[in-house]
Amino acid sequence: MTIREVATTPFPDQKPGTSGLRKKVPVFQQPGYAENFVQSIFDSLDGFSGKALVIGGDGRFYNREVIQTAIRMAAANGFGLILVGRGGILSTPAASHVIRKYGAFGGIILSASHNPGGPTEDFGIKYNISNGGPAPEKITDAIFARSTAIARYLTLDAPDVDLDRDGETIVGGATVRVIDPVADYAGLMESLFDFDAIRALIGSGFRIAMDSMSAVTGPYATEILERRLGAPAGTVRNGVPLPDFGGHHPDPNLIHAKALYDEMMGADAPDFGAASDGDGDRNLIVGKGIFVTPSDSLAMLAANAHLAPGYARGLAGIARSMPTSGAADRVADALGIPLFETPTGWKFFGNLLDAGKATICGEESAGTGSDHVREKDGLWAVLLWLNILAVRRQSVQAIAAEHWARFGRNYYARHDYEGVDAAAADALMTELRARLAGLPGTAIGVLRIEAADDFAYLDPVDGSESRHQGIRILFEGGSRTVFRLSGTGTSGATIRVYIERYEPADGDLGRQTGDAIADLIAAVEAIAGITRHTGRTAPDVVT
Ligand code: G1P
Ligand code: ZN
């Protein structure tokens, strides 16, 4: 088969964000757009000739088309083996595992995570390296640089590969192998957790509600929870992945998974509720009558992880993104292990996991995971919770209450202002940055600012530095607010404000979060002038 060199011209907007390149589908449908980006990835890599590449996605609209494009281009560029999930499906954590298990050179994951899907909604392409994790900034910067100068891409003429049948096809010089997207991942989960104990818990009448949000975890959750762990049929809701996620946002939070939340707060609630996002890396945990914030979930999982066989040896360390609450810090302290504070985005955890410095990682944005893969992992968090519940035989509520009584409670909320004019958002951040030096010592109502900075991270493994990762305003007593702009949005800017108040173990642990952080919310406006800059008087989303 002859390799074709197709002339192309650069698109100016192919800069990967927090998690790969995300754009509206019509942007990706422009002739050459996906091809340019995929070629820019390959041009930024060295030494993959004859090696394996994993390709899969979350099943959203345009997934299958880009998979066929990527297969032809990977073959034309010299990959020897291309592993593709059946139906074009691989959840993000499953893709990470497949890359690691088969020793692949890397992987291309097609997803826009929790963003909506459909002909006018979002699509995304992300490159993961051989450790199974998102490409570090060194590589994403190179991809962007390449995309601004690209003049040709390589492809070949070959019929579409049948993605719906397991087996091998030859495309150019490459073998394309369609694999079961679930089996390897389910096996990994079985190796980490005590499936017998969870099965016994379920057998005792413990009821689970898992909302897969018509996204990629449907087949994974059905196989693991219903087939392997014996939960009754119907435990997994919205379990069939749909190209438009049924018209919903596949984002497991209290707004988009409201039906599940309402059920969990009701009189006849199941014992445990969970949801996952578009590509399966996020999780929502709701016990009967209690929502567990992702920051708390990270802390509670870390404090109890030793109860699961895969973590019985203990944790080497915990890592959290900077905006994530400090709840995990107190657990790390009690366990006598290091706590790493990284910029937002899973790519910053990779080095720590590879170096064995951290075992468990998490972000406030519903991401939790461990060194079993190099992505956050929604079902992993669900299964670790179930393993802990199976051993402790207490309710989620009781586990949370005991946790707070030991470590204190970090009341926490995130306020998002979405679709804000980008120039106004930039002006807000610039103004805030300029005022940082003068803020310490200032009082706002009863609050006194202790420190203020623009977060920078020095990677302890490779020495790389990442600056401007969010503005932190730290108050006396351990409360804080953080301001940053989203790096995953596809229209305008999103301002994220993270608000946290620490209540010591002997304080009032049973308050409503809104009440507990009311004075901090008032301080946010005084500090940043969101209304003055954007005209907005309230956030669009509170999580
Ligand atoms: C958001 C989350 C971040 C997460 C990323 C990818 O990024 O805040 O924690 O890693 O999505 O799932 P942001 O839009 O804030 O840049
Ligand atoms: Zn996701």
XYZ file of C-alpha atoms and ligand atoms in Angstrom:
560
model
C 0.000 0.000 0.000
C 1.463 3.356 -0.924
C 1.864 5.981 1.690
C 0.427 9.297 0.618
C 1.892 12.606 1.631
C -0.958 15.129 1.726
C -0.120 18.836 1.628
C -1.791 20.873 4.357
C -1.646 24.273 6.011
C -1.609 24.970 9.767
C -4.630 25.816 11.900
C -3.728 28.467 14.471
C -5.816 27.049 17.326
C -4.424 23.583 18.045
C -2.943 24.289 21.464
C -3.696 21.400 23.838
C -5.369 22.534 27.074
C -5.585 20.935 30.520
C -6.414 17.625 28.867
C -5.667 17.467 25.154
C -7.204 19.421 22.271
C -10.907 20.107 22.701
C -13.098 21.842 20.140
C -16.621 21.756 18.807
C -17.303 18.917 16.371
C -17.683 21.281 13.355
C -14.168 22.583 14.051
C -12.815 19.032 13.994
C -14.820 18.345 10.816
C -12.890 20.956 8.818
C -10.856 19.170 6.150
C -7.406 18.389 7.540
C -8.132 19.544 11.098
C -7.973 16.186 12.878
C -5.275 15.018 10.438
C -3.058 18.020 11.204
C -3.288 17.439 14.930
C -2.666 13.701 14.723
C 0.332 14.289 12.443
C 1.609 16.976 14.822
C 1.492 14.366 17.598
C 3.459 11.841 15.541
C 5.950 14.489 14.397
C 6.629 15.334 18.045
C 7.545 11.748 18.942
C 10.705 9.754 18.286
C 11.396 6.081 17.865
C 7.938 4.567 17.446
C 8.625 2.762 14.186
C 7.266 -0.782 14.421
C 5.886 -0.188 17.926
C 2.322 -0.374 19.255
C -0.214 2.449 19.479
C -3.506 2.227 21.383
C -6.546 4.035 19.972
C -9.935 4.363 21.634
C -12.519 6.860 22.726
C -15.586 7.511 24.792
C -17.985 6.733 21.944
C -19.112 10.302 21.404
C -20.246 11.701 18.063
C -17.383 11.655 15.479
C -15.455 9.015 17.459
C -15.589 6.337 14.774
C -14.623 8.692 11.935
C -11.517 9.990 13.694
C -10.536 6.469 14.738
C -10.462 5.366 11.083
C -8.415 8.464 10.193
C -5.997 7.830 13.054
C -5.580 4.152 12.114
C -4.587 5.016 8.526
C -2.249 7.760 9.670
C -0.636 5.624 12.382
C 0.018 2.891 9.814
C 1.390 5.411 7.308
C 3.665 6.895 9.954
C 5.203 3.520 10.743
C 3.513 2.081 13.834
C 3.651 -1.729 13.693
C 0.649 -2.629 15.830
C -2.508 -0.652 16.467
C -4.748 -1.779 19.327
C -8.306 -0.456 19.082
C -11.161 -1.007 21.525
C -14.143 -2.798 19.997
C -16.715 -0.277 18.775
C -13.998 2.355 19.040
C -14.567 2.278 22.801
C -11.949 2.546 25.524
C -12.583 4.451 28.708
C -9.705 6.773 29.563
C -8.504 4.614 32.498
C -8.918 1.452 30.416
C -6.832 3.014 27.618
C -4.171 3.875 30.171
C -4.150 0.278 31.387
C -4.023 -1.184 27.871
C -1.038 1.045 26.996
C 0.789 -0.218 30.092
C -0.232 -3.864 29.862
C 0.782 -4.305 26.224
C 3.881 -2.120 26.472
C 2.580 0.252 23.814
C 4.578 3.291 22.743
C 1.571 5.469 23.510
C -2.094 6.004 22.845
C -4.558 8.359 21.243
C -7.681 8.913 23.315
C -10.657 10.540 21.660
C -12.754 12.283 24.246
C -13.938 15.613 25.566
C -14.495 14.023 28.970
C -17.565 15.432 30.710
C -18.392 17.962 27.978
C -21.593 17.289 25.999
C -21.441 15.336 22.734
C -23.284 15.499 19.413
C -22.974 17.113 15.975
C -22.592 20.632 17.381
C -21.074 19.741 20.737
C -17.566 18.835 21.850
C -14.858 16.482 20.635
C -11.279 16.010 21.716
C -7.978 14.289 20.980
C -5.395 13.539 23.631
C -2.042 11.794 23.438
C -0.839 9.515 26.238
C 2.744 8.312 26.622
C 4.108 4.845 27.339
C 3.500 5.044 31.092
C -0.202 5.292 30.197
C -0.510 8.908 31.327
C -1.269 12.174 29.543
C 1.682 13.610 27.645
C 3.618 16.055 29.804
C 3.838 19.734 28.863
C 7.172 19.210 27.115
C 5.355 17.057 24.552
C 2.101 19.051 24.365
C 4.158 22.202 23.751
C 6.027 20.416 20.965
C 2.743 19.254 19.431
C 1.419 22.794 19.423
C 4.633 24.177 17.934
C 4.489 21.554 15.222
C 0.824 22.301 14.474
C 1.697 25.910 13.652
C 4.237 24.885 11.015
C 2.839 21.659 9.604
C 2.929 21.352 5.812
C 2.010 17.694 5.189
C 0.476 14.653 6.791
C 0.931 10.983 6.006
C -1.890 8.586 5.297
C -2.668 5.675 3.031
C -5.638 4.368 1.079
C -7.229 1.483 2.913
C -10.807 0.467 3.589
C -12.292 1.207 7.018
C -11.417 -1.380 9.653
C -14.447 -3.256 11.015
C -14.416 -1.897 14.561
C -17.219 -4.134 15.740
C -15.468 -7.489 15.398
C -12.525 -8.657 17.473
C -9.578 -9.750 15.359
C -6.726 -8.544 13.204
C -6.577 -6.635 9.924
C -3.492 -5.560 8.014
C -3.393 -1.871 7.123
C -0.271 -0.894 5.189
C 2.639 -2.197 7.224
C 0.660 -2.346 10.453
C -1.494 -4.931 12.153
C -4.713 -3.483 13.541
C -6.085 -5.551 16.413
C -9.613 -4.917 17.678
C -9.729 -5.883 21.367
C -12.369 -6.323 24.036
C -12.412 -2.887 25.698
C -13.575 -4.196 29.085
C -11.808 -7.488 29.844
C -8.297 -6.239 30.655
C -9.618 -3.433 32.823
C -12.069 -5.649 34.716
C -9.210 -8.079 35.411
C -7.104 -5.240 36.809
C -9.916 -4.201 39.168
C -10.284 -7.792 40.327
C -6.573 -7.875 41.162
C -6.812 -4.736 43.351
C -10.005 -5.285 45.304
C -11.563 -7.994 47.434
C -14.360 -9.028 45.090
C -15.474 -11.798 47.502
C -16.025 -9.273 50.291
C -17.920 -6.895 47.989
C -19.989 -9.803 46.671
C -20.850 -10.749 50.276
C -21.825 -7.151 51.036
C -24.122 -7.052 48.031
C -25.474 -10.503 48.968
C -26.449 -9.135 52.363
C -28.902 -6.742 50.726
C -26.620 -3.701 50.271
C -28.091 -1.693 47.401
C -26.054 0.212 44.812
C -27.180 2.762 42.210
C -24.611 3.416 39.486
C -25.400 6.099 36.896
C -23.191 5.709 33.831
C -24.790 8.797 32.258
C -25.169 7.115 28.808
C -21.404 7.313 28.551
C -18.458 4.974 28.344
C -18.567 3.307 31.779
C -21.851 1.521 30.988
C -20.249 -1.668 29.667
C -17.509 -1.590 32.323
C -19.896 -1.079 35.243
C -22.323 -3.694 33.962
C -19.555 -6.290 33.619
C -17.975 -5.542 36.983
C -20.905 -4.663 39.248
C -23.643 -6.837 37.789
C -21.778 -9.797 36.237
C -18.699 -10.202 38.424
C -19.998 -8.822 41.739
C -23.564 -10.089 41.494
C -25.442 -6.817 41.858
C -28.965 -7.139 40.468
C -29.739 -6.136 36.883
C -30.703 -2.465 36.841
C -27.982 -1.501 39.317
C -26.291 0.270 36.391
C -28.501 2.978 34.946
C -28.005 4.727 31.603
C -25.592 1.904 30.840
C -25.533 2.117 27.037
C -23.012 4.629 25.643
C -24.761 7.053 23.258
C -23.018 9.427 20.788
C -24.789 12.415 22.384
C -25.038 10.997 25.926
C -28.817 11.191 25.588
C -28.570 14.962 25.195
C -27.153 15.403 28.704
C -23.857 16.617 30.116
C -22.029 13.447 31.119
C -20.641 15.253 34.146
C -21.096 13.471 37.465
C -21.930 16.374 39.719
C -24.944 17.450 41.716
C -26.396 19.351 38.791
C -26.054 16.829 35.999
C -26.561 13.731 38.156
C -29.411 15.355 40.050
C -31.818 12.437 39.648
C -29.339 10.134 41.370
C -28.670 12.700 44.071
C -32.382 13.208 44.755
C -32.891 9.462 44.989
C -29.986 9.135 47.431
C -31.484 11.827 49.648
C -34.927 10.166 49.581
C -36.583 7.936 52.151
C -35.964 4.596 50.420
C -32.501 5.473 49.135
C -30.035 2.766 48.119
C -26.999 2.397 50.398
C -24.500 3.700 47.875
C -24.822 5.860 44.775
C -22.181 6.675 42.181
C -21.828 8.162 38.731
C -19.073 8.537 36.168
C -18.394 10.916 33.305
C -18.174 10.779 29.511
C -14.833 8.969 29.346
C -14.988 7.182 32.687
C -12.262 8.936 34.618
C -14.415 10.981 37.006
C -16.600 9.807 39.850
C -19.425 11.044 42.029
C -19.908 9.369 45.393
C -23.186 9.763 47.277
C -24.076 7.719 50.332
C -27.584 7.370 51.669
C -28.349 10.932 52.766
C -24.833 12.276 52.192
C -22.876 13.699 49.263
C -19.161 13.147 49.666
C -17.175 15.985 48.107
C -14.406 14.737 45.820
C -11.815 16.337 48.102
C -13.269 14.485 51.102
C -13.547 11.296 49.086
C -9.823 11.473 48.306
C -9.034 11.919 51.998
C -11.376 9.127 53.118
C -10.122 6.719 50.471
C -6.525 7.462 51.423
C -7.275 6.929 55.127
C -8.908 3.550 54.441
C -7.098 2.257 51.352
C -5.125 -0.308 53.348
C -8.400 -2.248 53.751
C -8.223 -3.235 50.053
C -5.746 -5.971 49.086
C -4.078 -3.852 46.393
C -3.137 -1.217 48.978
C -2.631 -3.396 52.060
C 1.069 -2.490 52.040
C 0.134 1.165 52.717
C 0.620 4.306 50.680
C 3.939 5.866 49.663
C 2.402 9.333 49.466
C -0.688 11.288 48.457
C -0.867 13.892 45.697
C -3.620 16.430 45.120
C -4.060 19.328 42.747
C -3.612 22.733 44.360
C -7.312 23.755 44.257
C -8.329 20.443 45.905
C -9.088 20.881 49.602
C -6.500 20.220 52.261
C -8.464 17.284 53.731
C -5.979 14.782 52.298
C -3.072 16.723 53.811
C -4.279 15.829 57.289
C -4.485 12.158 56.392
C -0.965 12.233 54.954
C 0.176 13.891 58.142
C -1.438 11.215 60.315
C -0.001 8.430 58.152
C 3.434 10.044 58.229
C 3.686 10.114 54.427
C 4.398 12.999 52.033
C 1.675 15.121 50.449
C 2.334 16.648 47.029
C 0.464 19.726 45.812
C 0.463 19.931 42.014
C -1.120 22.164 39.371
C -4.542 21.250 38.000
C -4.563 18.356 35.531
C -3.700 14.688 35.837
C -0.536 15.033 33.768
C 1.245 16.463 36.803
C 0.751 13.248 38.795
C 2.534 11.012 36.273
C 6.081 11.658 37.427
C 5.160 11.208 41.099
C 3.445 7.893 40.366
C 6.267 6.656 38.124
C 8.839 7.542 40.780
C 6.859 5.723 43.483
C 6.497 8.931 45.472
C 2.682 8.909 45.494
C 0.232 6.000 45.500
C -3.107 7.831 45.537
C -3.949 11.091 43.740
C -6.997 13.273 43.451
C -8.576 16.458 42.218
C -11.558 18.395 43.483
C -13.127 18.009 40.039
C -14.287 14.458 40.802
C -11.031 12.772 39.877
C -9.409 10.119 42.040
C -6.957 7.409 41.121
C -3.839 5.508 42.033
C -0.661 4.051 40.638
C -2.612 1.187 38.983
C -2.896 3.368 35.843
C -1.783 6.890 34.948
C -5.211 8.493 34.634
C -7.914 9.213 37.150
C -10.354 6.364 37.331
C -14.064 6.645 38.113
C -14.898 2.980 38.613
C -11.732 2.419 40.614
C -12.978 5.001 43.146
C -16.388 3.316 43.245
C -14.806 -0.094 43.847
C -12.403 1.164 46.516
C -15.365 2.716 48.330
C -17.270 -0.581 48.031
C -14.265 -2.532 49.307
C -13.983 -0.210 52.323
C -17.726 -0.450 52.997
C -17.541 -4.237 52.716
C -14.800 -4.394 55.357
C -16.058 -1.706 57.724
C -19.748 -2.606 57.409
C -20.717 0.962 58.291
C -22.738 3.454 56.291
C -21.036 6.134 54.185
C -22.479 8.661 56.606
C -20.888 6.948 59.623
C -17.524 6.699 57.872
C -17.624 10.413 57.001
C -18.639 11.404 60.530
C -15.794 9.396 62.060
C -13.359 10.856 59.541
C -14.281 14.463 60.356
C -14.250 13.757 64.094
C -10.656 12.618 63.699
C -9.242 15.018 61.116
C -11.601 18.002 61.168
C -13.702 19.015 58.177
C -12.810 21.062 55.119
C -16.032 22.733 54.018
C -15.565 23.199 50.308
C -17.290 24.498 47.169
C -16.317 25.501 43.653
C -18.098 28.345 41.864
C -17.868 28.388 38.065
C -18.637 31.406 35.899
C -19.003 29.928 32.431
C -18.902 31.427 28.943
C -17.412 34.673 30.245
C -15.896 37.122 27.767
C -12.260 35.993 27.510
C -10.833 39.522 27.659
C -12.832 40.306 30.820
C -11.639 37.092 32.473
C -8.025 37.872 31.565
C -8.391 41.400 32.924
C -9.730 40.047 36.209
C -6.784 37.689 36.605
C -4.238 40.317 35.571
C -5.621 42.808 38.051
C -5.632 40.226 40.823
C -2.046 39.251 40.043
C -0.955 42.877 40.211
C -2.529 43.250 43.656
C -1.064 40.090 45.206
C 1.870 41.688 46.971
C -0.369 44.172 48.804
C -2.943 41.662 50.040
C -1.245 39.976 53.038
C -2.316 41.630 56.280
C -5.519 43.067 54.730
C -8.806 42.383 56.511
C -12.082 41.636 54.718
C -14.915 41.528 57.224
C -13.792 39.125 59.940
C -11.262 37.484 57.639
C -7.611 38.426 57.543
C -5.412 37.562 54.561
C -2.260 35.778 55.651
C -0.633 35.134 52.288
C -1.381 35.466 48.580
C 0.503 34.070 45.590
C 0.354 32.848 42.021
C 0.907 29.108 42.364
C 4.036 27.717 40.731
C 5.092 24.076 40.792
C 8.553 22.643 40.721
C 8.314 18.996 39.720
C 10.422 17.113 42.287
C 11.204 14.358 39.784
C 12.282 16.117 36.588
C 12.838 19.642 37.913
C 10.460 21.232 35.414
C 8.634 24.364 36.551
C 5.029 25.363 35.797
C 4.025 28.935 36.647
C 0.726 30.828 36.803
C -1.277 27.831 37.935
C -3.879 29.719 39.954
C -4.047 32.562 42.440
C -4.235 31.563 46.084
C -5.552 33.815 48.822
C -4.818 32.193 52.186
C -6.610 33.444 55.293
C -5.605 33.107 58.906
C -7.064 29.905 60.389
C -6.619 27.732 57.281
C -9.413 29.035 55.018
C -8.623 30.042 51.443
C -9.960 30.988 48.050
C -8.326 30.119 44.752
C -8.921 31.721 41.346
C -8.007 30.219 38.005
C -9.223 30.061 34.434
C -10.358 26.735 33.028
C -8.130 25.080 30.440
C -10.768 22.726 29.064
C -13.611 24.968 27.920
C -14.532 25.399 24.246
C -16.431 28.704 24.317
C -15.309 31.923 25.994
C -13.577 31.656 29.362
C -14.610 29.898 32.533
C -13.557 31.447 35.823
C -13.258 28.903 38.609
C -13.344 30.068 42.205
C -12.503 27.466 44.834
C -13.602 28.208 48.387
C -12.508 26.283 51.442
C -12.926 26.648 55.172
C -11.266 24.385 57.684
C -13.193 23.430 60.811
C -11.095 21.635 63.440
C -12.203 18.266 64.835
C -13.624 19.889 67.968
C -15.550 22.505 65.957
C -19.002 22.477 64.340
C -18.793 19.572 61.889
C -22.448 19.345 60.890
C -23.093 22.661 59.133
C -24.485 23.256 55.661
C -21.541 24.030 53.379
C -23.170 27.241 52.093
C -23.488 28.616 55.606
C -20.018 27.540 56.630
C -18.361 29.409 53.733
C -20.707 32.420 53.477
C -18.141 34.949 54.697
C -15.583 33.609 52.228
C -18.058 33.917 49.346
C -18.588 37.561 50.304
C -14.827 38.076 50.393
C -14.451 36.683 46.865
C -16.326 39.613 45.351
C -14.336 42.113 47.392
C -11.055 40.509 46.322
C -11.663 39.794 42.640
C -14.540 42.035 41.528
C -16.210 39.355 39.429
C -19.361 41.431 38.945
C -17.372 44.527 38.077
C -15.339 42.653 35.445
C -17.940 40.320 33.991
C -21.363 41.668 34.877
C -22.159 38.330 36.490
C -23.817 38.412 39.891
C -23.876 34.677 40.598
C -21.974 31.593 39.467
C -23.498 29.350 36.773
C -22.493 26.145 38.499
C -21.751 25.429 42.142
C -20.212 22.052 42.927
C -10.918 20.497 34.569
C -10.717 20.215 36.035
C -9.390 19.519 36.252
C -9.328 18.263 35.403
C -9.618 18.596 33.951
C -9.706 17.341 33.094
O -9.894 21.341 34.099
O -10.771 21.402 36.795
O -9.249 19.220 37.614
O -8.063 17.663 35.491
O -10.859 19.290 33.859
O -10.709 16.481 33.515
P -10.082 22.930 33.914
O -11.283 23.128 33.039
O -10.349 23.475 35.281
O -8.797 23.401 33.326
Zn -13.289 12.671 32.031
